[in-house]
Coordinates of C-alpha atoms in Angstrom, one line a residue:
M1 CA 0.0 0.0 0.0
L2 CA 1.3 3.4 -0.9
N3 CA 0.9 6.7 0.9
L4 CA -0.9 9.5 -0.8
H5 CA -0.3 13.2 0.0
T6 CA -2.4 16.0 -1.6
A7 CA -2.8 19.7 -0.9
F8 CA -6.0 18.9 1.1
G9 CA -5.2 15.8 3.0
Y10 CA -3.5 12.4 3.4
G11 CA -4.7 8.9 2.6
Q12 CA -3.6 5.4 1.6
I13 CA -3.4 4.3 -2.0
E14 CA -4.7 0.8 -2.3
K15 CA -4.1 0.3 -6.0
V16 CA -2.3 2.1 -8.8
E17 CA -3.0 1.1 -12.3
A18 CA -1.5 2.4 -15.5
P19 CA -3.2 0.6 -18.4
E20 CA -3.2 2.3 -21.8
N21 CA -1.6 5.5 -20.4
K22 CA -4.1 5.8 -17.6
V23 CA -3.5 6.2 -13.9
R24 CA -6.0 4.9 -11.4
A25 CA -5.6 5.5 -7.7
I26 CA -8.1 4.1 -5.2
H27 CA -7.4 5.7 -1.9
S28 CA -9.0 6.4 1.5
G29 CA -8.5 9.5 3.5
R30 CA -10.4 11.9 5.8
G31 CA -12.7 9.1 6.8
R32 CA -14.0 8.3 3.4
N33 CA -13.1 6.2 0.4
S34 CA -12.8 7.7 -3.0
D35 CA -11.9 6.5 -6.5
S36 CA -9.9 9.3 -7.9
W37 CA -7.0 10.2 -10.2
G38 CA -4.8 13.2 -10.6
G39 CA -3.6 15.2 -7.7
G40 CA -3.4 18.6 -6.1
G41 CA -6.5 17.8 -4.0
L42 CA -8.7 17.2 -7.0
E43 CA -10.8 14.1 -6.9
R44 CA -11.9 12.9 -10.4
R45 CA -12.6 9.7 -12.2
V46 CA -10.0 7.8 -14.2
G47 CA -8.6 9.9 -17.1
T48 CA -5.7 9.9 -19.5
L49 CA -2.4 11.5 -18.5
G50 CA -3.0 14.0 -21.2
E51 CA -5.9 15.3 -19.0
L52 CA -4.0 15.6 -15.8
P53 CA -4.6 18.9 -13.9
F54 CA -2.1 21.6 -14.4
G55 CA 0.4 22.1 -11.6
V56 CA 0.9 18.6 -10.1
N57 CA 4.1 16.7 -9.2
Y58 CA 4.3 13.0 -9.0
R59 CA 7.1 11.5 -7.1
Q60 CA 7.7 7.9 -6.2
A61 CA 10.3 7.0 -3.5
G62 CA 10.4 3.4 -2.2
N63 CA 6.8 2.6 -1.3
R64 CA 5.7 6.2 -1.2
L65 CA 3.8 8.0 -4.1
E66 CA 3.6 11.7 -3.3
I67 CA 1.1 13.9 -5.1
P68 CA 1.5 17.3 -3.6
G69 CA -0.6 20.3 -4.6
P70 CA 0.5 23.9 -5.0
R71 CA 1.2 24.5 -1.4
T72 CA 3.1 21.3 -0.6
R73 CA 5.1 20.8 -3.8
P74 CA 8.5 19.4 -3.0
T75 CA 11.1 21.5 -4.7
A76 CA 14.7 22.5 -4.3
A77 CA 15.5 25.4 -2.0
P78 CA 13.6 28.4 -3.4
R79 CA 15.8 30.6 -5.6
E80 CA 15.0 33.5 -7.8
E81 CA 16.0 33.6 -11.4
T82 CA 16.0 37.2 -12.5
R83 CA 17.0 36.5 -16.0
E84 CA 14.8 38.4 -18.5
E85 CA 13.6 36.1 -21.1
T86 CA 13.9 37.6 -24.5
R87 CA 11.0 37.9 -27.0
E88 CA 12.9 35.7 -29.4
E89 CA 13.2 32.9 -26.9
T90 CA 9.6 33.0 -25.9
R91 CA 8.5 33.3 -29.6
E92 CA 10.5 30.2 -30.4
K93 CA 8.9 28.4 -27.4
T94 CA 5.5 29.4 -28.7
L95 CA 6.2 28.1 -32.2
E96 CA 7.5 24.9 -30.7
K97 CA 4.3 24.4 -28.7
T98 CA 2.2 25.1 -31.8
R99 CA 4.2 22.5 -33.7
D100 CA 3.9 20.0 -30.8
K101 CA 0.2 20.6 -30.5
A102 CA -0.3 19.9 -34.2
R103 CA 1.7 16.7 -34.0
D104 CA -0.1 15.6 -30.8
K105 CA -3.5 16.2 -32.3
A106 CA -2.6 13.9 -35.1
R107 CA -1.4 11.2 -32.7
G108 CA -4.3 11.7 -30.2
L109 CA -2.0 12.8 -27.4
G110 CA -2.4 15.7 -25.0
P111 CA 0.4 18.2 -24.5
R112 CA 1.0 17.3 -20.9
F113 CA 1.3 13.6 -21.8
R114 CA 3.8 14.6 -24.5
R115 CA 5.9 16.5 -21.9
A116 CA 6.0 13.6 -19.6
L117 CA 7.0 11.3 -22.4
R118 CA 9.7 13.7 -23.6
G119 CA 11.2 13.8 -20.1
G120 CA 11.4 10.0 -19.8
A121 CA 8.9 10.1 -17.0
I122 CA 6.5 7.3 -18.3
A123 CA 7.7 4.0 -19.7
L124 CA 5.7 0.9 -20.1
G125 CA 2.9 2.2 -17.9
V126 CA 5.2 2.8 -14.9
L127 CA 5.3 6.0 -12.9
A128 CA 8.9 7.1 -12.7
P129 CA 10.3 9.4 -10.0
A130 CA 9.7 13.2 -10.1
V131 CA 7.4 13.5 -13.1
A132 CA 7.1 17.2 -13.8
I133 CA 4.0 18.5 -15.5
G134 CA 3.3 22.1 -16.4
Q135 CA 3.8 24.5 -13.5
A136 CA 5.0 21.6 -11.4
E137 CA 8.4 22.1 -13.1
G138 CA 8.7 24.7 -10.4
V139 CA 9.0 27.8 -12.6
L140 CA 6.8 30.9 -12.3
R141 CA 6.9 33.2 -15.4
V142 CA 5.9 36.7 -14.5
G143 CA 5.2 39.2 -17.2
T144 CA 6.1 42.8 -16.3
S145 CA 6.8 46.0 -18.2
G146 CA 9.7 47.5 -16.4
D147 CA 8.6 51.0 -17.4
Y148 CA 5.7 51.8 -15.1
A149 CA 6.7 53.4 -11.8
P150 CA 6.0 52.6 -9.0
F151 CA 4.8 49.1 -10.1
S152 CA 7.6 47.9 -12.3
M153 CA 10.9 49.5 -13.1
A154 CA 13.8 47.8 -14.8
S155 CA 17.5 48.8 -14.6
P156 CA 20.8 47.0 -15.5
G157 CA 22.3 45.1 -12.6
P158 CA 26.0 44.8 -11.7
D159 CA 26.2 41.5 -13.6
G160 CA 24.7 42.9 -16.7
Q161 CA 21.3 41.3 -16.1
T162 CA 18.1 43.2 -15.7
V163 CA 16.9 44.0 -12.2
F164 CA 13.2 44.7 -11.6
R165 CA 12.0 46.9 -8.8
G166 CA 8.6 48.1 -7.6
L167 CA 5.4 46.7 -6.1
A168 CA 4.9 44.0 -8.7
P169 CA 8.4 42.4 -8.5
E170 CA 8.1 42.5 -4.7
I171 CA 4.8 40.6 -4.9
A172 CA 6.2 38.2 -7.4
R173 CA 9.3 37.4 -5.3
A174 CA 7.3 36.9 -2.1
Y175 CA 4.8 34.6 -3.8
A176 CA 7.5 32.5 -5.5
E177 CA 9.4 32.2 -2.3
D178 CA 6.3 31.2 -0.3
R179 CA 5.4 28.6 -2.9
G180 CA 8.9 27.3 -3.5
L181 CA 9.0 28.4 -7.2
E182 CA 11.8 29.6 -9.4
L183 CA 11.0 33.1 -10.6
V184 CA 11.6 34.3 -14.2
F185 CA 10.6 37.8 -15.3
V186 CA 9.4 38.1 -18.9
R187 CA 9.3 41.7 -20.1
F188 CA 6.3 42.8 -22.2
D189 CA 5.4 46.0 -24.2
W190 CA 2.0 47.5 -23.3
P191 CA 0.7 47.4 -26.9
N192 CA 1.5 43.6 -27.0
L193 CA 0.2 42.7 -23.5
L194 CA -3.0 41.0 -24.6
D195 CA -1.2 39.0 -27.4
D196 CA 1.6 38.0 -25.1
L197 CA -0.8 36.6 -22.5
G198 CA -2.6 34.7 -25.2
A199 CA 0.7 33.4 -26.7
D200 CA 1.7 31.9 -23.3
R201 CA 4.8 34.1 -22.9
F202 CA 4.1 34.2 -19.2
D203 CA 1.8 32.6 -16.5
V204 CA 0.7 35.8 -14.9
A205 CA 1.1 39.5 -15.6
M206 CA 2.1 41.8 -12.7
G207 CA 2.9 45.4 -13.1
G208 CA 0.0 47.7 -12.5
I209 CA -2.4 46.0 -14.8
T210 CA -5.7 47.8 -14.8
V211 CA -8.9 45.8 -14.7
R212 CA -10.7 46.3 -18.0
P213 CA -13.7 44.5 -19.6
E214 CA -11.7 43.3 -22.7
R215 CA -9.0 41.9 -20.3
S216 CA -11.7 40.1 -18.3
L217 CA -12.6 38.3 -21.4
A218 CA -9.0 37.2 -22.2
G219 CA -7.8 36.2 -18.7
R220 CA -8.5 35.9 -15.0
F221 CA -8.0 38.9 -12.7
S222 CA -6.9 38.4 -9.1
L223 CA -8.2 40.2 -6.1
P224 CA -7.3 43.9 -6.5
I225 CA -3.9 44.9 -5.1
T226 CA -4.6 48.7 -5.1
G227 CA -6.6 51.4 -6.8
S228 CA -5.8 54.4 -8.9
G229 CA -7.3 57.1 -11.2
A230 CA -6.4 58.6 -14.5
V231 CA -5.0 62.2 -14.4
A232 CA -3.5 64.7 -16.9
L233 CA -0.3 66.6 -16.3
V234 CA 0.0 70.0 -17.9
R235 CA 2.4 72.9 -17.6
S236 CA 1.5 75.1 -14.6
D237 CA 2.2 78.3 -16.6
G238 CA -0.1 77.3 -19.4
P239 CA -3.8 77.9 -20.1
L240 CA -5.0 74.5 -19.1
A241 CA -6.4 74.8 -15.6
A242 CA -9.4 72.3 -15.5
L243 CA -10.4 69.0 -17.0
A244 CA -12.9 70.9 -19.2
D245 CA -10.0 72.6 -20.9
L246 CA -8.8 69.3 -22.2
E247 CA -11.9 69.0 -24.3
R248 CA -10.6 71.6 -26.8
P249 CA -10.7 70.1 -30.3
G250 CA -7.2 69.2 -31.7
L251 CA -5.5 69.5 -28.3
P252 CA -2.2 67.6 -28.6
M253 CA -2.2 65.0 -25.9
A254 CA 0.4 62.2 -25.3
V255 CA -0.2 58.8 -23.8
N256 CA 1.3 55.4 -23.6
A257 CA 0.0 53.3 -26.5
G258 CA -2.0 50.1 -26.2
G259 CA -3.0 50.2 -22.6
H260 CA -5.8 51.3 -20.3
L261 CA -4.7 55.0 -20.4
E262 CA -4.9 55.2 -24.2
R263 CA -8.5 53.8 -24.1
T264 CA -9.4 56.2 -21.3
A265 CA -8.0 59.2 -23.1
R266 CA -9.9 58.4 -26.3
K267 CA -13.1 57.9 -24.4
S268 CA -12.7 61.0 -22.1
F269 CA -11.3 63.4 -24.7
P270 CA -12.5 62.3 -28.1
Q271 CA -11.6 65.5 -29.8
A272 CA -8.0 65.6 -28.7
A273 CA -5.1 64.9 -31.1
L274 CA -3.7 61.8 -29.4
L275 CA 0.0 61.1 -29.7
T276 CA 0.5 57.5 -28.7
L277 CA 3.9 56.2 -27.7
D278 CA 5.0 52.6 -27.5
E279 CA 7.6 53.5 -24.8
N280 CA 6.0 54.8 -21.6
A281 CA 9.2 56.5 -20.7
G282 CA 8.9 58.8 -23.7
V283 CA 5.5 60.2 -22.8
M284 CA 6.8 63.1 -20.6
A285 CA 9.4 64.0 -23.3
E286 CA 6.5 65.0 -25.6
L287 CA 5.3 67.6 -23.0
D288 CA 8.8 68.8 -22.3
A289 CA 9.5 69.2 -26.1
G290 CA 6.3 71.2 -26.6
R291 CA 4.8 68.5 -28.9
A292 CA 2.0 67.9 -26.4
D293 CA 0.0 70.2 -24.2
A294 CA -1.0 67.4 -21.8
V295 CA 0.1 63.9 -20.9
I296 CA -2.2 61.2 -19.5
T297 CA -0.9 59.1 -16.5
D298 CA -2.5 58.1 -13.2
T299 CA -2.5 59.0 -9.6
L300 CA 0.3 56.5 -8.7
E301 CA 2.7 57.3 -11.6
A302 CA 2.2 61.0 -11.6
P303 CA 4.2 61.7 -8.4
H304 CA 7.2 60.0 -10.0
W305 CA 6.9 62.1 -13.1
R306 CA 6.5 65.3 -11.0
A307 CA 9.3 64.5 -8.6
G308 CA 11.7 67.4 -8.4
R309 CA 9.6 69.6 -10.7
T310 CA 7.5 72.7 -9.9
D311 CA 6.4 73.4 -13.5
L312 CA 3.6 70.8 -13.7
R313 CA -0.1 70.9 -12.7
T314 CA -2.2 67.8 -12.1
L315 CA -5.8 67.7 -13.4
G316 CA -8.1 65.0 -12.2
P317 CA -8.5 62.1 -11.4
F318 CA -11.3 61.5 -13.8
T319 CA -11.6 57.7 -13.4
R320 CA -11.6 55.1 -10.6
D321 CA -9.6 52.1 -11.5
R322 CA -8.4 48.9 -9.9
K323 CA -5.0 47.2 -10.3
A324 CA -4.7 43.4 -10.2
L325 CA -2.7 40.4 -11.3
W326 CA -3.8 39.0 -14.6
V327 CA -3.6 35.2 -15.2
R328 CA -4.2 33.2 -18.4
V329 CA -7.7 31.7 -18.7
E330 CA -6.2 28.2 -18.7
N331 CA -4.4 28.7 -15.4
A332 CA -7.4 28.4 -13.2
E333 CA -5.5 26.7 -10.3
L334 CA -2.8 29.4 -10.3
A335 CA -5.5 32.2 -10.3
L336 CA -7.2 30.5 -7.3
D337 CA -4.0 30.1 -5.4
L338 CA -3.0 33.7 -6.0
D339 CA -6.3 34.8 -4.6
R340 CA -5.9 32.7 -1.5
W341 CA -2.3 34.0 -1.1
L342 CA -3.3 37.7 -1.6
L343 CA -6.1 37.4 0.9
A344 CA -3.7 36.0 3.4
Q345 CA -1.2 38.8 2.8
E346 CA -4.0 41.4 3.2
R347 CA -5.1 39.8 6.5
S348 CA -1.6 39.7 7.8
G349 CA -0.9 43.4 6.8
R350 CA 2.0 42.3 4.6
L351 CA 0.5 43.7 1.4
A352 CA -0.3 47.0 3.2
E353 CA 3.4 47.3 4.1
W354 CA 4.4 46.7 0.5
R355 CA 1.9 49.3 -0.7
A356 CA 3.2 51.8 1.9
R357 CA 6.8 51.2 0.8
H358 CA 6.2 51.5 -3.0
L359 CA 3.1 53.6 -3.4
G360 CA 3.3 55.7 -0.3
E361 CA -0.2 54.7 0.7
Q362 CA -1.5 56.1 4.0
P363 CA -3.7 54.2 6.4
Q364 CA -7.3 54.0 5.3
V365 CA -10.0 55.9 7.0
L366 CA -12.2 52.8 6.8
P367 CA -11.0 49.6 8.4
P368 CA -9.4 47.0 6.0
R369 CA -12.0 44.6 4.7
P370 CA -10.1 42.4 2.2
V371 CA -13.0 40.0 1.6
L372 CA -15.6 42.7 1.2
S373 CA -13.3 44.8 -1.0
G374 CA -12.5 41.8 -3.2
L375 CA -16.2 40.9 -3.5
L376 CA -17.2 44.4 -4.5
A377 CA -14.3 44.5 -7.1
A378 CA -15.6 41.2 -8.6
M379 CA -19.2 42.6 -8.7
A380 CA -17.9 45.7 -10.5
E381 CA -15.9 43.6 -12.9
R382 CA -19.0 41.6 -13.8
L383 CA -21.2 44.6 -14.2
A384 CA -18.6 46.3 -16.4
L385 CA -19.1 43.6 -19.0
M386 CA -22.8 44.5 -19.3
P387 CA -22.4 47.1 -22.1
A388 CA -20.6 44.4 -24.2
V389 CA -23.5 42.0 -23.3
A390 CA -26.0 44.6 -24.5
E391 CA -24.2 45.1 -27.8
A392 CA -24.1 41.3 -28.4
K393 CA -27.8 41.1 -27.7
R394 CA -28.4 44.1 -30.0
A395 CA -26.6 42.3 -32.8
S396 CA -28.4 39.0 -32.3
G397 CA -31.8 40.5 -31.6
S398 CA -31.9 38.8 -28.2
P399 CA -34.1 40.3 -25.4
V400 CA -32.5 41.8 -22.3
A401 CA -34.8 39.8 -19.9
V402 CA -35.1 36.1 -20.3
P403 CA -36.9 34.8 -17.2
A404 CA -36.1 31.1 -17.8
R405 CA -32.4 31.9 -18.1
E406 CA -32.5 34.0 -14.9
V407 CA -34.0 31.1 -13.0
R408 CA -31.1 28.9 -14.3
V409 CA -28.5 31.6 -13.3
L410 CA -29.9 31.8 -9.8
K411 CA -29.9 28.0 -9.4
A412 CA -26.3 27.8 -10.7
A413 CA -25.3 30.7 -8.4
L414 CA -26.6 28.9 -5.3
A415 CA -24.9 25.7 -6.4
R416 CA -21.5 27.6 -6.7
V417 CA -22.1 29.0 -3.2
R418 CA -22.7 25.6 -1.8
E419 CA -19.6 24.2 -3.6
S420 CA -17.5 27.1 -2.1
E421 CA -18.8 26.3 1.4
R422 CA -17.9 22.7 1.0
A423 CA -14.4 23.6 -0.3
L424 CA -13.8 25.8 2.8
G425 CA -15.2 23.2 5.2
I426 CA -18.1 25.3 6.3
P427 CA -20.7 23.0 8.0
E428 CA -24.2 22.8 6.6
A429 CA -25.6 24.3 9.7
Q430 CA -23.6 27.5 9.1
A431 CA -24.4 27.7 5.3
L432 CA -25.8 30.9 3.9
P433 CA -29.6 30.8 3.8
P434 CA -31.0 30.4 0.3
A435 CA -33.1 33.5 0.6
A436 CA -30.1 35.7 1.4
V437 CA -28.1 34.2 -1.5
S438 CA -31.1 34.8 -3.8
E439 CA -31.6 38.4 -2.7
F440 CA -27.9 39.1 -3.3
F441 CA -27.8 37.6 -6.9
V442 CA -31.2 39.0 -7.9
A443 CA -29.9 42.5 -7.1
Q444 CA -26.9 41.8 -9.5
I445 CA -29.2 40.5 -12.2
E446 CA -31.5 43.5 -12.0
A447 CA -28.5 45.9 -12.0
A448 CA -27.1 44.1 -15.1
K449 CA -30.3 44.5 -16.9
A450 CA -30.5 48.2 -16.0
I451 CA -27.1 48.8 -17.6
Q452 CA -28.0 46.8 -20.7
R453 CA -31.2 48.8 -21.2
R454 CA -29.4 52.1 -20.7
V455 CA -26.9 51.0 -23.5
L456 CA -29.6 49.8 -25.8
A457 CA -31.6 53.1 -25.4
E458 CA -28.9 54.9 -27.3
P459 CA -27.8 54.3 -30.9
R460 CA -24.8 52.0 -31.4
P461 CA -21.6 54.1 -31.4
P462 CA -20.3 54.4 -35.0
N463 CA -16.6 53.5 -34.1
L464 CA -17.4 50.5 -32.0
G465 CA -15.8 47.3 -33.1
P466 CA -17.7 44.1 -33.8
P467 CA -19.6 42.7 -30.8
F468 CA -18.2 39.9 -28.7
S469 CA -19.9 36.5 -28.8
L470 CA -22.3 35.8 -25.9
D471 CA -21.6 32.1 -25.8
E472 CA -17.9 32.1 -26.7
D473 CA -16.6 35.2 -25.0
L474 CA -19.0 36.9 -22.5
R475 CA -20.7 34.0 -20.7
P476 CA -17.5 32.1 -20.0
A477 CA -16.0 35.3 -18.5
L478 CA -19.1 35.9 -16.4
L479 CA -19.0 32.4 -15.1
R480 CA -15.3 32.8 -14.1
I481 CA -16.1 36.0 -12.3
G482 CA -19.2 34.4 -10.7
D483 CA -17.0 31.6 -9.2
R484 CA -14.9 34.3 -7.5
I485 CA -18.0 36.1 -6.3
A486 CA -19.3 32.8 -4.7
R487 CA -15.9 32.0 -3.1
L488 CA -15.7 35.5 -1.5
L489 CA -19.4 35.7 -0.5
V490 CA -19.2 32.7 1.8
Q491 CA -16.2 34.2 3.5
L492 CA -17.9 37.6 4.2
P493 CA -17.5 38.1 8.0
Q494 CA -20.1 39.3 10.4
G495 CA -19.9 42.6 12.2
I496 CA -19.7 45.0 9.3
D497 CA -21.9 48.1 9.9
D498 CA -24.7 48.5 7.3
D499 CA -23.7 52.1 6.6
E500 CA -20.1 51.0 5.9
I501 CA -21.4 48.4 3.4
R502 CA -23.4 51.1 1.7
E503 CA -20.5 53.5 1.6
R504 CA -18.1 50.9 0.2
C505 CA -20.6 49.8 -2.3
Q506 CA -21.2 53.3 -3.6
G507 CA -17.5 53.9 -3.9
A508 CA -16.7 50.5 -5.6
L509 CA -19.5 50.6 -8.1
A510 CA -19.3 54.3 -9.0
G511 CA -18.9 54.9 -12.8
L512 CA -21.2 52.1 -13.9
G513 CA -24.1 54.4 -14.4
L514 CA -26.4 52.8 -11.8
D515 CA -29.1 54.9 -10.3
P516 CA -29.3 55.2 -6.5
G517 CA -32.1 52.6 -6.3
R518 CA -30.1 49.9 -8.0
M519 CA -27.0 50.8 -5.9
D520 CA -29.0 50.6 -2.7
A521 CA -30.4 47.2 -3.8
L522 CA -26.9 45.8 -4.3
A523 CA -25.8 47.1 -0.9
Q524 CA -28.9 45.6 0.7
G525 CA -28.1 42.2 -0.9
L526 CA -24.7 42.3 0.8
I527 CA -26.3 43.4 4.1
A528 CA -28.7 40.4 3.9
V529 CA -25.9 38.0 3.5
E530 CA -23.8 39.6 6.2
A531 CA -26.7 39.7 8.7
R532 CA -28.0 36.2 8.2
R533 CA -24.9 34.1 8.1
E534 CA -23.3 32.4 11.1
S535 CA -19.6 33.1 11.8
L536 CA -17.1 30.9 10.1
P537 CA -15.4 28.2 12.2

């Protein structure tokens, strides 16, 4: 009999089979028997090695078969690799993966099974020691820009290699050390960020990534790490003294190309003559050279651009944004683990210390509420997709309200809440009452429909691109965000004052165009959950 270790417990393997490239482990643990395969705490039926979950190590030593999850992965002593992977190296890796996938599809093999075969890990149906699959190879690839203070700054080190500084590298180093991962920074350019994430150049992007709807469709955002707002910098001796002055037709305005700030500038100042620069470091040079009358940055970067200068004036902020880590859609386990880890760092005060060191953040007036803040951020991210949902429905002729679908959505939401409670070990006696869960999600559904109706009441903007697909783009993203909402909802603590919930709700959901009645209903849904739940064990 072999011992089995997973991220969630310990048990005895009674039988291991490997017929036709399949692994079957029948084990008992935590007082129950289960017929499962794979690892990392996931219990599933027999499947091929090509379907094994991402991020799992298999190690056989004598009569022990260890299957550790992300938090118990046996690795060498943690070390950081600060080498910057070149675009040519990652492009070649991407091409190699594309060729491998094409060959594997013809052979009927999955990519993870191919990697195991290539490493000599599987032979004649036998599990060899230290099979490494995907992230279990112990490497975390972090995409970062290196040009966005105070989040990510790059400079040459004494050995000629690039050194990354700022809030994002500090978070990356701490997470890699806590998880025993080797860290590799991969530098990206802002105009190519979306393509680089899709091309698998890195596992997660860290570097002041702003939560935006189109990014929610392409990846998974973590809990927010901080907030910011877009601002304009102008010369203090010039004629521009208020935000309204920036609406002058033809006003030359410089902004970093391809990112959130360019989109914000185009939306907020449609008549400006935008000068978009691929290199963020060159934006201020346009103002200094007189080629631009204003530059667009944010509340966190602006102090660095203004440092040591008295000739600049700040206008704004004119947006309220969130910064988060951004994970590939396929990396669901990594995204979940990052959220768990970030929540722990918020609760311990460690993340607040990093923000104070890099961002100069002062203590908040309101007490820290990491679960509530994360929950409101997820609600805002979901509702921010509603204009795209409205345009998709406009294009297909679908109605805003579909009562049968709303019933299914509520049923699925309750099921996700129950699943989250079970995953956290919350007893049934302390589960959220169905009525409170329903009130919370009904308020979100009604708010979503209100935003859709407001969008559809106006003509379609002439310069808007083709609509996203409801089934292929929008609904999968909404489900991903819905899972995060359910996980956070069941962790919402007791003892939060109703007025504080309303105040935080109004601040977090501002800018979505909701009327006071809808905003109050969303707050009331949260109050219903907070008031009717039992405290967590």
